[in-house]
XYZ file of C-alpha atoms in Angstrom:
453
model
C -61.605 -53.418 5.050
C -64.296 -51.301 6.622
C -64.308 -47.561 6.388
C -63.919 -47.261 10.185
C -60.852 -49.514 10.179
C -59.276 -47.508 7.412
C -59.991 -44.278 9.258
C -58.399 -45.672 12.434
C -55.290 -46.739 10.527
C -55.015 -43.321 8.921
C -55.416 -41.645 12.303
C -52.686 -43.814 13.805
C -50.398 -42.973 10.846
C -50.962 -39.227 11.263
C -50.328 -39.475 15.005
C -47.131 -41.436 14.360
C -45.885 -38.878 11.817
C -46.694 -35.946 14.091
C -45.020 -37.692 17.006
C -41.909 -38.422 14.905
C -41.734 -34.825 13.716
C -42.111 -33.617 17.270
C -39.305 -35.880 18.435
C -37.145 -34.663 15.517
C -37.765 -31.025 16.448
C -36.892 -31.787 20.067
C -33.774 -33.638 18.971
C -32.687 -30.792 16.697
C -33.393 -28.296 19.437
C -31.350 -30.350 21.855
C -28.527 -30.617 19.311
C -28.545 -26.866 18.704
C -28.579 -26.309 22.432
C -25.212 -28.068 22.595
C -23.516 -26.244 19.713
C -22.625 -22.608 19.335
C -23.329 -20.152 16.514
C -22.510 -21.367 13.000
C -20.897 -19.465 10.128
C -23.152 -19.190 7.084
C -20.761 -17.087 4.996
C -17.338 -15.463 5.301
C -16.488 -12.323 3.345
C -12.848 -11.204 3.131
C -12.077 -7.785 1.629
C -8.289 -8.206 1.585
C -7.307 -7.408 -2.019
C -5.308 -4.301 -0.988
C -4.405 -5.560 2.500
C -0.659 -5.151 1.843
C -1.059 -1.551 0.619
C -3.670 0.134 2.823
C -5.049 -0.209 6.325
C -8.632 -1.309 6.895
C -8.750 -4.807 5.371
C -11.861 -6.631 6.630
C -12.804 -10.238 7.399
C -16.529 -10.603 8.092
C -18.260 -13.692 9.527
C -22.014 -13.923 8.887
C -23.682 -16.234 11.392
C -26.969 -18.109 11.783
C -28.080 -16.171 14.875
C -27.465 -12.920 16.753
C -24.391 -13.085 18.970
C -22.969 -11.195 21.917
C -19.716 -9.237 21.781
C -16.758 -11.561 22.518
C -14.559 -11.008 25.547
C -11.363 -9.007 25.383
C -8.542 -11.114 24.015
C -10.868 -13.275 21.945
C -9.238 -12.165 18.682
C -6.026 -13.819 17.540
C -4.234 -13.128 14.270
C -1.317 -15.239 13.077
C 1.225 -13.953 12.209
C 0.594 -11.155 14.699
C -1.112 -8.049 13.300
C -3.109 -5.248 14.879
C -6.872 -5.603 14.423
C -10.169 -4.947 16.165
C -13.273 -7.134 16.366
C -16.850 -5.852 16.526
C -20.344 -7.413 16.480
C -23.455 -6.226 14.667
C -26.366 -8.617 15.299
C -25.447 -11.722 13.258
C -22.167 -10.313 11.881
C -18.729 -10.513 13.509
C -16.309 -8.137 11.808
C -12.499 -8.032 12.075
C -10.785 -4.861 10.788
C -6.995 -4.562 10.465
C -5.596 -1.250 11.626
C -2.431 -1.307 9.477
C -1.325 -2.804 6.164
C -0.213 -6.435 6.268
C 2.879 -8.142 4.920
C 2.576 -9.109 1.249
C 2.836 -12.735 0.087
C 1.913 -13.950 3.569
C -0.611 -16.501 4.855
C -2.755 -15.087 7.693
C -5.209 -16.855 9.983
C -7.926 -14.965 11.901
C -9.587 -16.604 14.916
C -12.324 -15.202 17.158
C -12.895 -17.412 20.216
C -15.744 -17.449 22.739
C -18.516 -16.394 20.341
C -21.921 -17.263 21.795
C -25.555 -16.498 21.101
C -26.890 -13.239 22.511
C -29.234 -15.413 24.591
C -26.339 -17.473 25.970
C -25.404 -21.071 25.332
C -22.311 -22.850 24.038
C -19.365 -21.001 22.488
C -17.978 -21.216 18.968
C -14.594 -20.300 17.492
C -14.683 -18.495 14.150
C -11.720 -19.074 11.865
C -10.651 -17.868 8.429
C -7.360 -18.032 6.534
C -6.251 -15.907 3.588
C -3.089 -14.986 1.695
C -2.146 -11.423 0.899
C -1.198 -10.468 -2.644
C 2.395 -10.352 -3.807
C 4.188 -7.025 -3.878
C 6.271 -6.372 -6.984
C 9.509 -4.429 -6.644
C 10.532 -2.492 -9.755
C 14.027 -1.147 -10.415
C 15.834 0.592 -13.250
C 18.822 -1.221 -14.698
C 21.463 0.544 -16.776
C 23.022 -1.829 -19.281
C 26.420 -0.983 -20.777
C 26.010 -0.831 -24.543
C 22.284 -1.639 -24.374
C 18.890 -0.179 -23.591
C 17.957 0.927 -20.105
C 15.250 -1.340 -18.746
C 12.694 -1.490 -15.961
C 12.510 -4.933 -14.357
C 10.357 -6.330 -11.603
C 10.227 -9.326 -9.293
C 7.398 -10.396 -6.989
C 7.885 -10.949 -3.269
C 6.159 -14.307 -3.620
C 8.929 -15.652 -5.858
C 9.312 -16.155 -9.584
C 11.591 -14.876 -12.306
C 12.730 -11.325 -12.886
C 10.641 -9.794 -15.681
C 11.676 -7.015 -18.062
C 8.632 -4.753 -18.339
C 9.953 -1.794 -20.341
C 13.151 -1.150 -22.324
C 14.196 2.133 -23.976
C 17.557 3.600 -25.055
C 17.581 6.159 -22.219
C 15.134 6.112 -19.281
C 15.256 9.120 -16.966
C 12.480 8.137 -14.528
C 9.783 5.486 -14.282
C 6.701 4.661 -12.227
C 4.219 1.809 -12.110
C 0.498 1.526 -11.406
C -0.418 -2.133 -11.145
C 0.872 -3.856 -14.273
C 1.371 -0.592 -16.178
C 4.873 0.908 -16.189
C 5.500 4.385 -17.594
C 8.843 6.074 -18.198
C 10.248 9.437 -19.159
C 12.514 8.735 -22.115
C 15.243 10.896 -23.561
C 14.964 10.943 -27.345
C 17.934 11.147 -29.731
C 17.177 14.826 -30.416
C 17.370 15.671 -26.711
C 13.623 16.087 -26.161
C 11.653 14.009 -23.683
C 8.620 11.789 -24.091
C 6.355 9.637 -21.947
C 6.100 5.950 -22.862
C 4.308 3.070 -21.158
C 4.004 -0.707 -21.349
C 1.941 -3.411 -19.674
C 3.680 -6.295 -17.893
C 3.166 -9.617 -19.619
C 2.501 -8.065 -23.026
C 5.061 -8.238 -25.807
C 3.869 -5.164 -27.717
C 6.188 -2.184 -28.193
C 5.938 0.611 -25.609
C 3.154 3.048 -26.464
C 3.471 6.816 -26.212
C 1.276 9.023 -24.071
C 0.481 12.150 -26.064
C 1.110 15.285 -24.010
C -0.923 18.479 -24.425
C 2.216 20.457 -25.286
C 5.961 20.088 -25.558
C 8.276 20.674 -22.620
C 10.565 19.016 -20.127
C 9.236 16.194 -17.958
C 10.084 15.304 -14.358
C 8.713 13.811 -11.136
C 6.819 10.883 -12.651
C 4.720 9.185 -9.946
C 1.897 6.660 -9.705
C -0.781 5.717 -7.215
C -0.208 2.405 -5.434
C -3.938 1.635 -5.276
C -5.398 3.021 -8.506
C -4.461 3.459 -12.133
C -3.529 7.136 -11.851
C -0.148 8.561 -12.807
C 1.208 12.073 -12.663
C 4.065 13.984 -14.256
C 5.294 17.566 -14.084
C 5.351 19.236 -17.496
C 7.711 22.216 -17.619
C 7.381 25.296 -19.782
C 10.127 27.506 -21.197
C 10.464 29.301 -17.831
C 11.025 26.042 -15.933
C 7.652 26.159 -14.185
C 6.089 22.723 -13.791
C 2.371 22.004 -14.001
C 1.080 18.653 -12.798
C -0.715 16.497 -15.352
C -2.677 13.370 -14.366
C -3.840 10.419 -16.445
C -5.676 7.192 -15.625
C -3.496 4.581 -17.331
C -5.929 1.801 -16.405
C -8.348 3.366 -18.921
C -7.101 2.711 -22.450
C -9.338 5.526 -23.698
C -8.117 8.040 -21.125
C -6.387 10.176 -23.747
C -3.915 12.956 -22.981
C -2.912 13.769 -19.372
C -4.962 16.675 -17.976
C -3.533 19.542 -15.897
C -4.376 19.916 -12.210
C -6.314 23.128 -11.573
C -6.062 25.275 -8.461
C -8.684 27.188 -6.512
C -8.712 29.868 -9.215
C -9.375 27.327 -11.965
C -5.913 27.781 -13.469
C -3.148 25.119 -13.750
C -1.085 24.918 -10.557
C 2.677 25.449 -10.636
C 3.759 22.469 -8.548
C 6.925 21.920 -6.521
C 5.928 18.562 -4.922
C 3.017 16.133 -4.945
C 2.044 12.722 -3.600
C -0.841 10.328 -4.273
C -3.164 9.523 -1.368
C -3.114 5.781 -0.518
C -6.432 4.063 -1.180
C -7.961 7.005 -3.055
C -7.981 8.642 -6.477
C -6.625 11.841 -4.935
C -3.337 13.690 -4.828
C -1.790 16.187 -2.406
C -0.124 19.084 -4.227
C 2.318 21.678 -2.897
C 2.591 24.726 -5.142
C 5.592 27.012 -5.508
C 4.206 29.488 -2.975
C 3.923 26.799 -0.277
C 0.140 26.389 -0.497
C -1.010 22.778 -0.268
C -4.127 21.398 -1.944
C -6.040 18.130 -1.925
C -6.992 17.380 -5.520
C -9.497 14.832 -6.805
C -7.774 13.105 -9.734
C -11.112 12.427 -11.442
C -11.959 16.128 -11.446
C -15.402 15.502 -9.941
C -14.693 17.586 -6.825
C -12.945 20.957 -6.600
C -9.536 21.286 -4.974
C -9.536 21.764 -1.191
C -6.955 23.946 0.623
C -4.708 22.329 3.279
C -2.782 25.372 4.507
C 0.812 26.381 3.797
C 3.754 24.037 4.283
C 7.411 23.724 3.333
C 7.758 20.059 2.360
C 5.769 16.855 1.910
C 7.582 14.079 3.809
C 5.140 11.373 2.764
C 2.113 9.489 4.033
C 1.873 7.342 7.117
C 1.974 3.986 5.264
C -1.402 2.738 4.145
C -3.364 5.701 5.530
C -4.679 9.075 4.416
C -2.503 10.916 6.951
C 0.120 13.053 5.225
C 3.258 14.171 7.069
C 4.585 17.640 6.247
C 7.628 19.615 7.303
C 7.422 23.258 8.328
C 10.167 25.609 9.553
C 9.007 25.210 13.169
C 7.615 21.658 13.300
C 6.698 18.408 11.617
C 2.931 17.919 11.355
C 0.517 15.114 10.464
C -2.682 16.001 8.586
C -5.526 13.468 8.650
C -7.206 14.034 5.296
C -10.295 12.102 6.413
C -11.031 14.350 9.391
C -9.057 17.471 8.483
C -7.281 17.395 11.860
C -3.661 18.601 12.007
C -1.391 17.642 14.905
C 2.271 18.274 15.636
C 4.284 15.102 15.132
C 7.161 14.617 17.533
C 9.719 12.573 15.643
C 11.545 10.348 18.082
C 15.167 11.409 18.528
C 17.741 8.915 17.272
C 20.550 7.666 19.467
C 23.574 8.007 17.188
C 27.246 7.355 17.902
C 29.853 10.082 17.686
C 30.689 10.928 14.095
C 27.277 9.845 12.776
C 24.807 12.290 11.254
C 21.070 11.943 10.544
C 20.000 11.959 6.911
C 16.727 11.401 5.054
C 13.642 10.510 7.127
C 10.622 8.392 6.149
C 7.663 8.325 8.599
C 6.360 4.913 9.669
C 3.405 5.886 11.864
C 1.722 8.867 13.526
C 3.612 8.284 16.764
C 7.001 9.507 15.564
C 8.565 6.212 14.445
C 10.582 6.566 11.258
C 13.293 5.181 9.040
C 16.522 7.173 9.057
C 19.531 7.193 6.788
C 22.622 7.537 8.989
C 25.762 9.102 7.539
C 29.082 7.903 8.927
C 32.166 10.088 8.520
C 32.653 13.608 7.247
C 30.425 13.288 4.174
C 33.336 13.418 1.770
C 34.496 10.885 -0.787
C 34.419 7.389 0.578
C 31.969 8.080 3.385
C 29.614 5.285 4.416
C 25.965 5.190 5.400
C 23.366 2.756 6.677
C 19.622 2.570 7.364
C 18.210 2.639 10.897
C 14.749 2.308 12.430
C 13.855 4.788 15.175
C 10.872 3.969 17.398
C 9.798 3.825 21.051
C 12.281 0.994 21.646
C 15.219 3.127 20.543
C 17.444 3.270 17.477
C 18.329 0.010 15.738
C 20.340 -0.644 12.621
C 17.896 -2.054 10.071
C 20.156 -2.609 7.091
C 23.949 -2.492 7.049
C 25.110 -2.295 3.430
C 27.499 -4.945 2.081
C 31.157 -4.299 2.699
C 32.481 -1.657 0.333
C 28.982 -0.246 -0.299
C 26.814 2.441 1.210
C 23.128 3.276 1.319
C 22.269 5.968 -1.212
C 18.485 5.865 -0.857
C 15.553 4.094 0.734
C 11.891 3.896 -0.205
C 9.180 2.338 1.970
C 6.707 0.172 0.051
C 3.150 1.571 -0.028
C 2.097 -0.503 2.975
C 5.214 0.337 4.987
C 5.969 -3.275 5.942
C 8.848 -3.419 3.451
C 11.501 -0.925 2.393
C 13.588 -0.877 -0.780
C 17.174 0.035 0.129
C 19.446 1.178 -2.685
C 23.187 0.730 -2.327
C 26.224 1.498 -4.460
C 29.968 1.049 -4.069
C 31.722 3.609 -1.919
C 33.414 6.111 -4.222
C 37.185 5.840 -4.208
C 37.641 9.564 -4.849
C 36.023 12.642 -6.240
C 32.491 12.395 -4.958
C 29.794 9.830 -4.786
C 28.614 6.968 -6.907
C 25.125 7.703 -8.204
C 22.184 5.400 -8.397
C 22.230 5.620 -12.185
C 25.402 3.506 -12.337
C 25.178 -0.032 -13.616
C 26.509 -1.428 -10.328
C 23.674 -0.140 -8.118
C 21.785 -2.754 -6.092
C 18.314 -2.629 -4.504
C 17.463 -4.850 -1.534
C 13.936 -5.319 -0.209
C 13.948 -5.484 3.600
C 11.206 -6.287 6.113
C 10.900 -3.183 8.290
C 9.844 -5.005 11.440
C 12.625 -7.603 11.452
C 15.400 -6.546 9.062
C 14.902 -9.769 7.097
C 16.058 -9.519 3.475
C 13.211 -10.502 1.148
C 14.984 -10.170 -2.198
C 17.707 -8.242 -4.023
C 17.890 -6.984 -7.598
C 20.660 -5.275 -9.567
C 19.528 -1.750 -10.361
C 18.146 1.257 -8.531
C 15.779 4.222 -8.542
C 12.770 2.295 -7.260
C 9.635 4.226 -8.119
C 8.584 3.997 -4.443
C 11.147 6.767 -3.940
C 8.940 9.342 -5.640
């Protein structure tokens, strides 16, 4: 074959390849012109979605997109969320904690390229983590024990057993308890769920009475008030997720001295604690000790946090106020007035949001022996009975779960005479109830859920 013939064949081959590539590019361009933006990666930061607000689902796309129309976002089951766009990223942020042990689906419809073209629907499903309810069971003739059961099902697990348990709290899988020793002194013991080792002892910096054991719902921090001979309590904190954390350390005030504490509460989603001292001064304290304490004014009581947020609700002689720890803003909170029948009296309140909705224990009767009580929800729709106790029983306490979607309701038999039946009795019962619907999730014999502190 001549050189010219070979050159012509090569030229025809190159032309054919270039033509084919050109047609392929046109075909791909035409195909892309008829399909909307594609998801390259989905990131879901939902590990603490049942405990704190702000869980995020993020879609990362192959091209910049325009903001979707109003109503494009759908969450099933229904939950409040907002959608935003940043170039090639579509972000969905939940504005309140979600139900635990629940399958959610997020859909964003009508997503199109910033230059126009066909629409796409973005979709992602996820399941929130189980919530574990812990209760204290008193066993006649046996050790007191802390047991737990997950909202997603499974067996009841004994986490910690001691002859006499006065209080307990849990941080993740770690459960700590104030124990009464045979000589009448008190100690602090802890155990890890799923481990068969004997409960270990947390060494305290000095001897003294112990009370008000609490734990953070989103970190490994626990706190306990250590009393001196005068009955003054100083708050000591320890990170129980760190096996080398050592002895609990005292919380220091603005003057660098240990604070005499009357009440305290851990901030959801942060390694921080709000402390109310005996003079009424309130402080925001960094549990790690890296930042100094910050003053939050003077207040009478800490009512709790708006579930899943850093907004703390306080009670003063002239008002109830909500303090946003993120912004420092304080606003008066108008608790919605309950509509109660004649002969009913309002009892303990637990805030549900910053709009005045709350849970309310309702006392029925004159408050004497044999009186009854129930739990109601008070919101913009009015007052509704959330949990009527079983016949012959009454509500003796309620504790919203950290995310506020569930509430642990403790009941005990109505006393026949001579006062009330306490939650320390062996016949106490704790029922976990869905706040939005009144649906019973589970029940366990026992009481004194650590959500109550």
